[in-house]
Amino acid sequence: MDRVRLGKSNISVSKLCFGTLTISPLQKNFSIDKGADLLKSAFDMGVTFFDTAEIYGSYPHLKRAFAGNPDVVISTKCYAYDEQTAKKSLELARQGLGRDVIDIFMLHEQESELTLQGHKKAIDYFLKMKQKGLIRSFGVSTHHVACVDAAAAHAEIEIIHPIYNKRGLGIADGSIEEMRAAIKKAHEAGIGIFAMKPLGGGHMCRTPAEAFDFVLGSSFIDAVAVGIQSEQELADNIEYFSGNREMKFASSTERKIMIHDWCTGCGTCVGACKSGAISVINGKAVVDQSKCVFCGYCGAACKDFVIKVV
Ligand code: SF4
Ligand code: SF4
């Protein structure tokens, strides 16, 4: 597996990043042991880069697999907006992951220059902690072209984790061409880019080679986070990322969303969906499957555990 450097940062990783949303309580809900076993298999097969988030609930799996392993790079993200929430999130990550230093710490789901300004106090705190050596690299994750554009002008942002796939699925404010241009410009400015949702959250799971070729063929993408939920998917993805473009994928990454009938129609989940895929119709949450990227964030927002991505 190729090792790549993320932009001009001092972080080198495997080109394939294991996205742990899939094994988390928001999706497959693997036990800690089962999830840790899959993560360890990935590492044994050459994957050194793992992505998580405070919201995912996969810190315990990563801690079980990799506490004390210096050869693993873990990125995480949170919704902190001031010093207090930033401090809490960083401590949660350090304790939850069992690591003194967080390799990549990002603000989750940033949208534009305005949202970056609105999170300035949190950003300042993370930069202070970077100076203290508790964070190696600071960045943002986003579904927005405007955020990639804005982040490229912020010298303190070293990593961007943007949504990027051939069909432009999940981009909240523009086309794939606009996203492509914004990412390219950010990369040229030295920012490390690791893309998310190359398969559009599962919509392109029937044509994985075509979907991966699009992302891997973009020279301004350093690494790619892929949600993995089985040993077969792991083996398939590693083989493809290692350069065997003739191989046949034996796994299926198909996802679907379940909404249980005890939904009260409160609408809380609607605000959690950046893809505009969920609405409340006749008192029940309804998902437009064509817009949904199966991130599971609506499920995390629902206090009644009504929604599940499976
Ligand atoms: S799924 Fe949950 S959050 Fe969404 S409307 Fe139903 S009860 Fe409310
Ligand atoms: S409906 Fe839920 S799972 Fe689908 S994109 Fe929106 S938040 Fe994500």
PDB file of N, CA, C and O in Angstrom, residues 107-120 123 140-154 156-157 172-173 274:
ATOM      1  N   LEU A 107     -12.490  20.317  12.937  1.00  0.00           N
ATOM      2  CA  LEU A 107     -13.850  20.753  13.215  1.00  0.00           C
ATOM      3  C   LEU A 107     -14.757  20.077  12.197  1.00  0.00           C
ATOM      4  O   LEU A 107     -14.474  20.070  10.999  1.00  0.00           O
ATOM      5  N   HIS A 108     -15.834  19.512  12.692  1.00  0.00           N
ATOM      6  CA  HIS A 108     -16.729  18.665  11.901  1.00  0.00           C
ATOM      7  C   HIS A 108     -17.776  19.509  11.158  1.00  0.00           C
ATOM      8  O   HIS A 108     -18.314  20.458  11.727  1.00  0.00           O
ATOM      9  N   GLU A 109     -18.021  19.158   9.909  1.00  0.00           N
ATOM     10  CA  GLU A 109     -19.121  19.754   9.124  1.00  0.00           C
ATOM     11  C   GLU A 109     -19.081  21.280   9.066  1.00  0.00           C
ATOM     12  O   GLU A 109     -20.091  21.948   9.296  1.00  0.00           O
ATOM     13  N   GLN A 110     -17.919  21.825   8.737  1.00  0.00           N
ATOM     14  CA  GLN A 110     -17.833  23.282   8.557  1.00  0.00           C
ATOM     15  C   GLN A 110     -18.435  23.654   7.194  1.00  0.00           C
ATOM     16  O   GLN A 110     -18.425  22.855   6.259  1.00  0.00           O
ATOM     17  N   GLU A 111     -18.959  24.883   7.099  1.00  0.00           N
ATOM     18  CA  GLU A 111     -19.727  25.235   5.894  1.00  0.00           C
ATOM     19  C   GLU A 111     -19.151  26.387   5.074  1.00  0.00           C
ATOM     20  O   GLU A 111     -19.339  26.444   3.865  1.00  0.00           O
ATOM     21  N   SER A 112     -18.500  27.338   5.727  1.00  0.00           N
ATOM     22  CA  SER A 112     -18.112  28.557   5.005  1.00  0.00           C
ATOM     23  C   SER A 112     -17.154  29.372   5.868  1.00  0.00           C
ATOM     24  O   SER A 112     -16.854  29.007   7.013  1.00  0.00           O
ATOM     25  N   GLU A 113     -16.740  30.512   5.343  1.00  0.00           N
ATOM     26  CA  GLU A 113     -15.916  31.435   6.132  1.00  0.00           C
ATOM     27  C   GLU A 113     -16.663  31.845   7.409  1.00  0.00           C
ATOM     28  O   GLU A 113     -16.071  31.961   8.479  1.00  0.00           O
ATOM     29  N   LEU A 114     -17.969  32.022   7.286  1.00  0.00           N
ATOM     30  CA  LEU A 114     -18.738  32.448   8.460  1.00  0.00           C
ATOM     31  C   LEU A 114     -18.732  31.398   9.551  1.00  0.00           C
ATOM     32  O   LEU A 114     -18.599  31.710  10.742  1.00  0.00           O
ATOM     33  N   THR A 115     -18.848  30.122   9.177  1.00  0.00           N
ATOM     34  CA  THR A 115     -18.831  29.090  10.232  1.00  0.00           C
ATOM     35  C   THR A 115     -17.430  28.985  10.839  1.00  0.00           C
ATOM     36  O   THR A 115     -17.285  28.750  12.033  1.00  0.00           O
ATOM     37  N   LEU A 116     -16.415  29.190  10.010  1.00  0.00           N
ATOM     38  CA  LEU A 116     -15.056  29.177  10.573  1.00  0.00           C
ATOM     39  C   LEU A 116     -14.895  30.321  11.570  1.00  0.00           C
ATOM     40  O   LEU A 116     -14.337  30.148  12.658  1.00  0.00           O
ATOM     41  N   GLN A 117     -15.415  31.495  11.204  1.00  0.00           N
ATOM     42  CA  GLN A 117     -15.328  32.635  12.133  1.00  0.00           C
ATOM     43  C   GLN A 117     -16.112  32.347  13.416  1.00  0.00           C
ATOM     44  O   GLN A 117     -15.669  32.669  14.509  1.00  0.00           O
ATOM     45  N   GLY A 118     -17.250  31.705  13.242  1.00  0.00           N
ATOM     46  CA  GLY A 118     -18.082  31.375  14.407  1.00  0.00           C
ATOM     47  C   GLY A 118     -17.419  30.370  15.339  1.00  0.00           C
ATOM     48  O   GLY A 118     -17.826  30.220  16.493  1.00  0.00           O
ATOM     49  N   HIS A 119     -16.439  29.631  14.831  1.00  0.00           N
ATOM     50  CA  HIS A 119     -15.736  28.630  15.655  1.00  0.00           C
ATOM     51  C   HIS A 119     -14.340  29.114  16.054  1.00  0.00           C
ATOM     52  O   HIS A 119     -13.498  28.332  16.477  1.00  0.00           O
ATOM     53  N   LYS A 120     -14.100  30.411  15.911  1.00  0.00           N
ATOM     54  CA  LYS A 120     -12.737  30.940  16.098  1.00  0.00           C
ATOM     55  C   LYS A 120     -12.156  30.597  17.472  1.00  0.00           C
ATOM     56  O   LYS A 120     -10.989  30.242  17.594  1.00  0.00           O
ATOM     57  N   ILE A 123     -11.025  27.122  17.429  1.00  0.00           N
ATOM     58  CA  ILE A 123      -9.832  27.004  16.576  1.00  0.00           C
ATOM     59  C   ILE A 123      -8.604  27.514  17.330  1.00  0.00           C
ATOM     60  O   ILE A 123      -7.550  26.870  17.353  1.00  0.00           O
ATOM     61  N   VAL A 140     -10.368  20.692   8.955  1.00  0.00           N
ATOM     62  CA  VAL A 140     -11.838  20.760   8.940  1.00  0.00           C
ATOM     63  C   VAL A 140     -12.384  19.651   8.038  1.00  0.00           C
ATOM     64  O   VAL A 140     -11.737  19.258   7.063  1.00  0.00           O
ATOM     65  N   SER A 141     -13.584  19.178   8.362  1.00  0.00           N
ATOM     66  CA  SER A 141     -14.298  18.288   7.444  1.00  0.00           C
ATOM     67  C   SER A 141     -15.501  19.051   6.906  1.00  0.00           C
ATOM     68  O   SER A 141     -16.060  19.915   7.591  1.00  0.00           O
ATOM     69  N   THR A 142     -15.874  18.742   5.673  1.00  0.00           N
ATOM     70  CA  THR A 142     -16.947  19.552   5.079  1.00  0.00           C
ATOM     71  C   THR A 142     -17.642  18.881   3.895  1.00  0.00           C
ATOM     72  O   THR A 142     -17.039  18.056   3.201  1.00  0.00           O
ATOM     73  N   HIS A 143     -18.905  19.273   3.716  1.00  0.00           N
ATOM     74  CA  HIS A 143     -19.668  18.911   2.515  1.00  0.00           C
ATOM     75  C   HIS A 143     -19.842  20.137   1.616  1.00  0.00           C
ATOM     76  O   HIS A 143     -20.633  20.108   0.683  1.00  0.00           O
ATOM     77  N   HIS A 144     -19.163  21.240   1.946  1.00  0.00           N
ATOM     78  CA  HIS A 144     -19.413  22.521   1.269  1.00  0.00           C
ATOM     79  C   HIS A 144     -18.213  23.013   0.464  1.00  0.00           C
ATOM     80  O   HIS A 144     -17.104  23.121   1.002  1.00  0.00           O
ATOM     81  N   VAL A 145     -18.472  23.388  -0.765  1.00  0.00           N
ATOM     82  CA  VAL A 145     -17.449  24.013  -1.606  1.00  0.00           C
ATOM     83  C   VAL A 145     -16.964  25.304  -0.928  1.00  0.00           C
ATOM     84  O   VAL A 145     -15.757  25.601  -0.890  1.00  0.00           O
ATOM     85  N   ALA A 146     -17.902  26.074  -0.379  1.00  0.00           N
ATOM     86  CA  ALA A 146     -17.548  27.367   0.232  1.00  0.00           C
ATOM     87  C   ALA A 146     -16.575  27.191   1.384  1.00  0.00           C
ATOM     88  O   ALA A 146     -15.729  28.050   1.634  1.00  0.00           O
ATOM     89  N   CYS A 147     -16.687  26.072   2.090  1.00  0.00           N
ATOM     90  CA  CYS A 147     -15.761  25.841   3.210  1.00  0.00           C
ATOM     91  C   CYS A 147     -14.374  25.508   2.684  1.00  0.00           C
ATOM     92  O   CYS A 147     -13.372  25.990   3.224  1.00  0.00           O
ATOM     93  N   VAL A 148     -14.303  24.692   1.626  1.00  0.00           N
ATOM     94  CA  VAL A 148     -12.982  24.360   1.062  1.00  0.00           C
ATOM     95  C   VAL A 148     -12.313  25.643   0.587  1.00  0.00           C
ATOM     96  O   VAL A 148     -11.131  25.881   0.853  1.00  0.00           O
ATOM     97  N   ASP A 149     -13.084  26.502  -0.086  1.00  0.00           N
ATOM     98  CA  ASP A 149     -12.549  27.786  -0.557  1.00  0.00           C
ATOM     99  C   ASP A 149     -12.041  28.625   0.614  1.00  0.00           C
ATOM    100  O   ASP A 149     -10.946  29.181   0.567  1.00  0.00           O
ATOM    101  N   ALA A 150     -12.859  28.701   1.664  1.00  0.00           N
ATOM    102  CA  ALA A 150     -12.490  29.537   2.815  1.00  0.00           C
ATOM    103  C   ALA A 150     -11.280  28.953   3.540  1.00  0.00           C
ATOM    104  O   ALA A 150     -10.355  29.689   3.916  1.00  0.00           O
ATOM    105  N   ALA A 151     -11.278  27.638   3.718  1.00  0.00           N
ATOM    106  CA  ALA A 151     -10.195  26.998   4.481  1.00  0.00           C
ATOM    107  C   ALA A 151      -8.847  27.189   3.797  1.00  0.00           C
ATOM    108  O   ALA A 151      -7.808  27.306   4.457  1.00  0.00           O
ATOM    109  N   ALA A 152      -8.871  27.245   2.464  1.00  0.00           N
ATOM    110  CA  ALA A 152      -7.618  27.392   1.711  1.00  0.00           C
ATOM    111  C   ALA A 152      -6.930  28.710   2.033  1.00  0.00           C
ATOM    112  O   ALA A 152      -5.718  28.844   1.867  1.00  0.00           O
ATOM    113  N   ALA A 153      -7.705  29.672   2.519  1.00  0.00           N
ATOM    114  CA  ALA A 153      -7.129  30.983   2.828  1.00  0.00           C
ATOM    115  C   ALA A 153      -6.711  31.096   4.299  1.00  0.00           C
ATOM    116  O   ALA A 153      -6.237  32.143   4.731  1.00  0.00           O
ATOM    117  N   HIS A 154      -6.897  30.041   5.064  1.00  0.00           N
ATOM    118  CA  HIS A 154      -6.513  30.053   6.483  1.00  0.00           C
ATOM    119  C   HIS A 154      -5.225  29.265   6.662  1.00  0.00           C
ATOM    120  O   HIS A 154      -5.219  28.034   6.557  1.00  0.00           O
ATOM    121  N   GLU A 156      -3.692  28.370   9.175  1.00  0.00           N
ATOM    122  CA  GLU A 156      -3.656  27.414  10.289  1.00  0.00           C
ATOM    123  C   GLU A 156      -4.326  26.082   9.940  1.00  0.00           C
ATOM    124  O   GLU A 156      -4.172  25.100  10.646  1.00  0.00           O
ATOM    125  N   ILE A 157      -5.069  26.055   8.835  1.00  0.00           N
ATOM    126  CA  ILE A 157      -5.747  24.812   8.451  1.00  0.00           C
ATOM    127  C   ILE A 157      -4.812  24.006   7.552  1.00  0.00           C
ATOM    128  O   ILE A 157      -4.496  24.405   6.439  1.00  0.00           O
ATOM    129  N   ALA A 172     -23.188  20.036  -0.586  1.00  0.00           N
ATOM    130  CA  ALA A 172     -24.358  20.797  -0.150  1.00  0.00           C
ATOM    131  C   ALA A 172     -24.592  22.073  -0.954  1.00  0.00           C
ATOM    132  O   ALA A 172     -25.705  22.590  -0.984  1.00  0.00           O
ATOM    133  N   ASP A 173     -23.544  22.599  -1.584  1.00  0.00           N
ATOM    134  CA  ASP A 173     -23.704  23.942  -2.165  1.00  0.00           C
ATOM    135  C   ASP A 173     -23.079  24.090  -3.550  1.00  0.00           C
ATOM    136  O   ASP A 173     -22.662  25.193  -3.914  1.00  0.00           O
ATOM    137  N   LYS A 274     -27.307  17.373   6.379  1.00  0.00           N
ATOM    138  CA  LYS A 274     -26.757  18.423   5.509  1.00  0.00           C
ATOM    139  C   LYS A 274     -27.065  18.152   4.040  1.00  0.00           C
ATOM    140  O   LYS A 274     -26.774  18.966   3.182  1.00  0.00           O
TER     141      LYS A 274
END
